[in-house]
Amino acid sequence: MGTVVDAAIKDANGSLPSHKKVTVVFVLGGPGSGKGTQCANIVEHFGYTHLSAGDLLRAEIKSGSENGTMIQNMIKEGKIVPSEVTIRLLQRAIQESGNDKFLIDGFPRNEENRAAFESVTGIVPEFVLFFDCSEEEMERRLLSRNQGREDDNIDTIRKRFKVFLESSLPVIDYYDSKGKVRKIDATKPIEEVFETVKALFTPLSDKVI
């Protein structure tokens, strides 16, 4: 494990430069809760950069780098990619972006991710956007969208939902205790959900740092 982490650290130029003040919003919600759609709307209306931990890992694997090969081997062996590896990829994406406000989607996946992110980057999220959606509604959406994803069958959906509940709810509880969770009723139509989301982001976009 050390070698994977070391390679990722070497790859990502250390910690964030102190002069870069960034705003980070974590976006969490179960599979089919509509996170992707709403993130796209936030990017369009408020100028955030959308970072998906899963996309960054896939891009690193595709790049063929030494780090990407190690990540691919870990996934093949059914091992969990260490938090530090994902965090360094997120950190590098933040550093290389010309932006100073970010949506981090689908991360932290668990309490260990959360603690490691804050410790490594020194960044505490502005808030956590939690798309709350019933299991029945998420199942219905995932089965009806039929985007050719082989993981969208009923058993896999239920497993993914169970993993989300077990892993991510402790993160939501932690940030809730800090007054940082903004819970959105994601069962409503897309336009209504975005009206609620807009109300949360408008004060941030008006804020002068």
PDB file of N, CA and C in Angstrom, residues 14-55:
ATOM      1  N   GLY A  14       2.659  17.687  -3.580  1.00  0.00           N
ATOM      2  CA  GLY A  14       2.482  18.132  -2.193  1.00  0.00           C
ATOM      3  C   GLY A  14       1.165  18.818  -1.925  1.00  0.00           C
ATOM      4  N   SER A  15       1.143  19.632  -0.867  1.00  0.00           N
ATOM      5  CA  SER A  15      -0.133  20.206  -0.431  1.00  0.00           C
ATOM      6  C   SER A  15      -0.483  21.450  -1.244  1.00  0.00           C
ATOM      7  N   LEU A  16      -1.699  21.927  -1.035  1.00  0.00           N
ATOM      8  CA  LEU A  16      -2.177  23.070  -1.797  1.00  0.00           C
ATOM      9  C   LEU A  16      -1.380  24.317  -1.450  1.00  0.00           C
ATOM     10  N   PRO A  17      -1.095  25.160  -2.444  1.00  0.00           N
ATOM     11  CA  PRO A  17      -0.388  26.394  -2.134  1.00  0.00           C
ATOM     12  C   PRO A  17      -1.233  27.250  -1.204  1.00  0.00           C
ATOM     13  N   SER A  18      -0.586  27.868  -0.221  1.00  0.00           N
ATOM     14  CA  SER A  18      -1.337  28.563   0.829  1.00  0.00           C
ATOM     15  C   SER A  18      -2.115  29.756   0.280  1.00  0.00           C
ATOM     16  N   HIS A  19      -1.674  30.306  -0.885  1.00  0.00           N
ATOM     17  CA  HIS A  19      -2.356  31.493  -1.387  1.00  0.00           C
ATOM     18  C   HIS A  19      -3.676  31.144  -2.087  1.00  0.00           C
ATOM     19  N   LYS A  20      -3.906  29.877  -2.344  1.00  0.00           N
ATOM     20  CA  LYS A  20      -5.125  29.510  -3.076  1.00  0.00           C
ATOM     21  C   LYS A  20      -6.249  29.211  -2.088  1.00  0.00           C
ATOM     22  N   LYS A  21      -7.153  30.163  -1.946  1.00  0.00           N
ATOM     23  CA  LYS A  21      -8.298  29.979  -1.049  1.00  0.00           C
ATOM     24  C   LYS A  21      -9.398  29.328  -1.867  1.00  0.00           C
ATOM     25  N   VAL A  22      -9.770  28.130  -1.492  1.00  0.00           N
ATOM     26  CA  VAL A  22     -10.776  27.435  -2.291  1.00  0.00           C
ATOM     27  C   VAL A  22     -12.049  27.168  -1.489  1.00  0.00           C
ATOM     28  N   THR A  23     -13.163  27.148  -2.197  1.00  0.00           N
ATOM     29  CA  THR A  23     -14.453  26.772  -1.616  1.00  0.00           C
ATOM     30  C   THR A  23     -14.783  25.381  -2.139  1.00  0.00           C
ATOM     31  N   VAL A  24     -15.038  24.463  -1.208  1.00  0.00           N
ATOM     32  CA  VAL A  24     -15.372  23.094  -1.592  1.00  0.00           C
ATOM     33  C   VAL A  24     -16.748  22.734  -1.043  1.00  0.00           C
ATOM     34  N   VAL A  25     -17.583  22.151  -1.896  1.00  0.00           N
ATOM     35  CA  VAL A  25     -18.876  21.611  -1.461  1.00  0.00           C
ATOM     36  C   VAL A  25     -18.868  20.124  -1.789  1.00  0.00           C
ATOM     37  N   PHE A  26     -19.060  19.279  -0.766  1.00  0.00           N
ATOM     38  CA  PHE A  26     -19.184  17.837  -1.008  1.00  0.00           C
ATOM     39  C   PHE A  26     -20.610  17.548  -1.463  1.00  0.00           C
ATOM     40  N   VAL A  27     -20.751  16.695  -2.467  1.00  0.00           N
ATOM     41  CA  VAL A  27     -22.081  16.337  -2.963  1.00  0.00           C
ATOM     42  C   VAL A  27     -22.282  14.836  -2.741  1.00  0.00           C
ATOM     43  N   LEU A  28     -23.252  14.490  -1.892  1.00  0.00           N
ATOM     44  CA  LEU A  28     -23.496  13.086  -1.566  1.00  0.00           C
ATOM     45  C   LEU A  28     -24.952  12.726  -1.831  1.00  0.00           C
ATOM     46  N   GLY A  29     -25.163  11.461  -2.150  1.00  0.00           N
ATOM     47  CA  GLY A  29     -26.514  10.957  -2.397  1.00  0.00           C
ATOM     48  C   GLY A  29     -26.381   9.561  -2.964  1.00  0.00           C
ATOM     49  N   GLY A  30     -27.391   8.758  -2.789  1.00  0.00           N
ATOM     50  CA  GLY A  30     -27.346   7.379  -3.266  1.00  0.00           C
ATOM     51  C   GLY A  30     -27.368   7.301  -4.784  1.00  0.00           C
ATOM     52  N   PRO A  31     -27.130   6.103  -5.338  1.00  0.00           N
ATOM     53  CA  PRO A  31     -27.163   5.927  -6.795  1.00  0.00           C
ATOM     54  C   PRO A  31     -28.559   6.220  -7.331  1.00  0.00           C
ATOM     55  N   GLY A  32     -28.650   7.147  -8.292  1.00  0.00           N
ATOM     56  CA  GLY A  32     -29.969   7.495  -8.842  1.00  0.00           C
ATOM     57  C   GLY A  32     -30.640   8.658  -8.135  1.00  0.00           C
ATOM     58  N   SER A  33     -29.901   9.328  -7.211  1.00  0.00           N
ATOM     59  CA  SER A  33     -30.521  10.441  -6.475  1.00  0.00           C
ATOM     60  C   SER A  33     -30.506  11.739  -7.276  1.00  0.00           C
ATOM     61  N   GLY A  34     -29.845  11.724  -8.443  1.00  0.00           N
ATOM     62  CA  GLY A  34     -29.863  12.909  -9.305  1.00  0.00           C
ATOM     63  C   GLY A  34     -28.677  13.843  -9.110  1.00  0.00           C
ATOM     64  N   LYS A  35     -27.642  13.352  -8.433  1.00  0.00           N
ATOM     65  CA  LYS A  35     -26.466  14.200  -8.164  1.00  0.00           C
ATOM     66  C   LYS A  35     -25.851  14.771  -9.451  1.00  0.00           C
ATOM     67  N   GLY A  36     -25.668  13.892 -10.444  1.00  0.00           N
ATOM     68  CA  GLY A  36     -24.981  14.308 -11.669  1.00  0.00           C
ATOM     69  C   GLY A  36     -25.707  15.438 -12.381  1.00  0.00           C
ATOM     70  N   THR A  37     -27.019  15.298 -12.492  1.00  0.00           N
ATOM     71  CA  THR A  37     -27.838  16.319 -13.161  1.00  0.00           C
ATOM     72  C   THR A  37     -27.726  17.647 -12.441  1.00  0.00           C
ATOM     73  N   GLN A  38     -27.827  17.605 -11.107  1.00  0.00           N
ATOM     74  CA  GLN A  38     -27.801  18.848 -10.335  1.00  0.00           C
ATOM     75  C   GLN A  38     -26.399  19.472 -10.330  1.00  0.00           C
ATOM     76  N   CYS A  39     -25.370  18.625 -10.323  1.00  0.00           N
ATOM     77  CA  CYS A  39     -24.003  19.166 -10.391  1.00  0.00           C
ATOM     78  C   CYS A  39     -23.812  19.937 -11.693  1.00  0.00           C
ATOM     79  N   ALA A  40     -24.337  19.376 -12.799  1.00  0.00           N
ATOM     80  CA  ALA A  40     -24.232  20.048 -14.104  1.00  0.00           C
ATOM     81  C   ALA A  40     -24.922  21.409 -14.055  1.00  0.00           C
ATOM     82  N   ASN A  41     -26.083  21.471 -13.402  1.00  0.00           N
ATOM     83  CA  ASN A  41     -26.809  22.742 -13.268  1.00  0.00           C
ATOM     84  C   ASN A  41     -26.021  23.760 -12.444  1.00  0.00           C
ATOM     85  N   ILE A  42     -25.390  23.289 -11.367  1.00  0.00           N
ATOM     86  CA  ILE A  42     -24.614  24.191 -10.483  1.00  0.00           C
ATOM     87  C   ILE A  42     -23.407  24.739 -11.245  1.00  0.00           C
ATOM     88  N   VAL A  43     -22.745  23.863 -12.006  1.00  0.00           N
ATOM     89  CA  VAL A  43     -21.591  24.293 -12.813  1.00  0.00           C
ATOM     90  C   VAL A  43     -22.023  25.395 -13.779  1.00  0.00           C
ATOM     91  N   GLU A  44     -23.156  25.152 -14.453  1.00  0.00           N
ATOM     92  CA  GLU A  44     -23.639  26.100 -15.471  1.00  0.00           C
ATOM     93  C   GLU A  44     -24.039  27.444 -14.861  1.00  0.00           C
ATOM     94  N   HIS A  45     -24.735  27.402 -13.727  1.00  0.00           N
ATOM     95  CA  HIS A  45     -25.275  28.637 -13.155  1.00  0.00           C
ATOM     96  C   HIS A  45     -24.318  29.370 -12.217  1.00  0.00           C
ATOM     97  N   PHE A  46     -23.433  28.621 -11.559  1.00  0.00           N
ATOM     98  CA  PHE A  46     -22.609  29.253 -10.525  1.00  0.00           C
ATOM     99  C   PHE A  46     -21.100  29.147 -10.764  1.00  0.00           C
ATOM    100  N   GLY A  47     -20.720  28.531 -11.897  1.00  0.00           N
ATOM    101  CA  GLY A  47     -19.306  28.532 -12.269  1.00  0.00           C
ATOM    102  C   GLY A  47     -18.391  27.647 -11.442  1.00  0.00           C
ATOM    103  N   TYR A  48     -18.960  26.633 -10.805  1.00  0.00           N
ATOM    104  CA  TYR A  48     -18.119  25.690 -10.044  1.00  0.00           C
ATOM    105  C   TYR A  48     -17.435  24.712 -10.997  1.00  0.00           C
ATOM    106  N   THR A  49     -16.330  24.124 -10.549  1.00  0.00           N
ATOM    107  CA  THR A  49     -15.710  23.008 -11.262  1.00  0.00           C
ATOM    108  C   THR A  49     -16.169  21.721 -10.583  1.00  0.00           C
ATOM    109  N   HIS A  50     -16.657  20.782 -11.406  1.00  0.00           N
ATOM    110  CA  HIS A  50     -17.206  19.526 -10.879  1.00  0.00           C
ATOM    111  C   HIS A  50     -16.114  18.460 -10.894  1.00  0.00           C
ATOM    112  N   LEU A  51     -15.771  17.943  -9.739  1.00  0.00           N
ATOM    113  CA  LEU A  51     -14.767  16.877  -9.642  1.00  0.00           C
ATOM    114  C   LEU A  51     -15.428  15.607  -9.114  1.00  0.00           C
ATOM    115  N   SER A  52     -15.315  14.536  -9.886  1.00  0.00           N
ATOM    116  CA  SER A  52     -15.841  13.244  -9.437  1.00  0.00           C
ATOM    117  C   SER A  52     -14.656  12.345  -9.108  1.00  0.00           C
ATOM    118  N   ALA A  53     -14.630  11.847  -7.882  1.00  0.00           N
ATOM    119  CA  ALA A  53     -13.515  10.985  -7.453  1.00  0.00           C
ATOM    120  C   ALA A  53     -13.393   9.774  -8.375  1.00  0.00           C
ATOM    121  N   GLY A  54     -14.527   9.167  -8.730  1.00  0.00           N
ATOM    122  CA  GLY A  54     -14.521   7.992  -9.607  1.00  0.00           C
ATOM    123  C   GLY A  54     -13.957   8.316 -10.991  1.00  0.00           C
ATOM    124  N   ASP A  55     -14.354   9.478 -11.540  1.00  0.00           N
ATOM    125  CA  ASP A  55     -13.855   9.883 -12.863  1.00  0.00           C
ATOM    126  C   ASP A  55     -12.349  10.108 -12.837  1.00  0.00           C
TER     127      ASP A  55
END
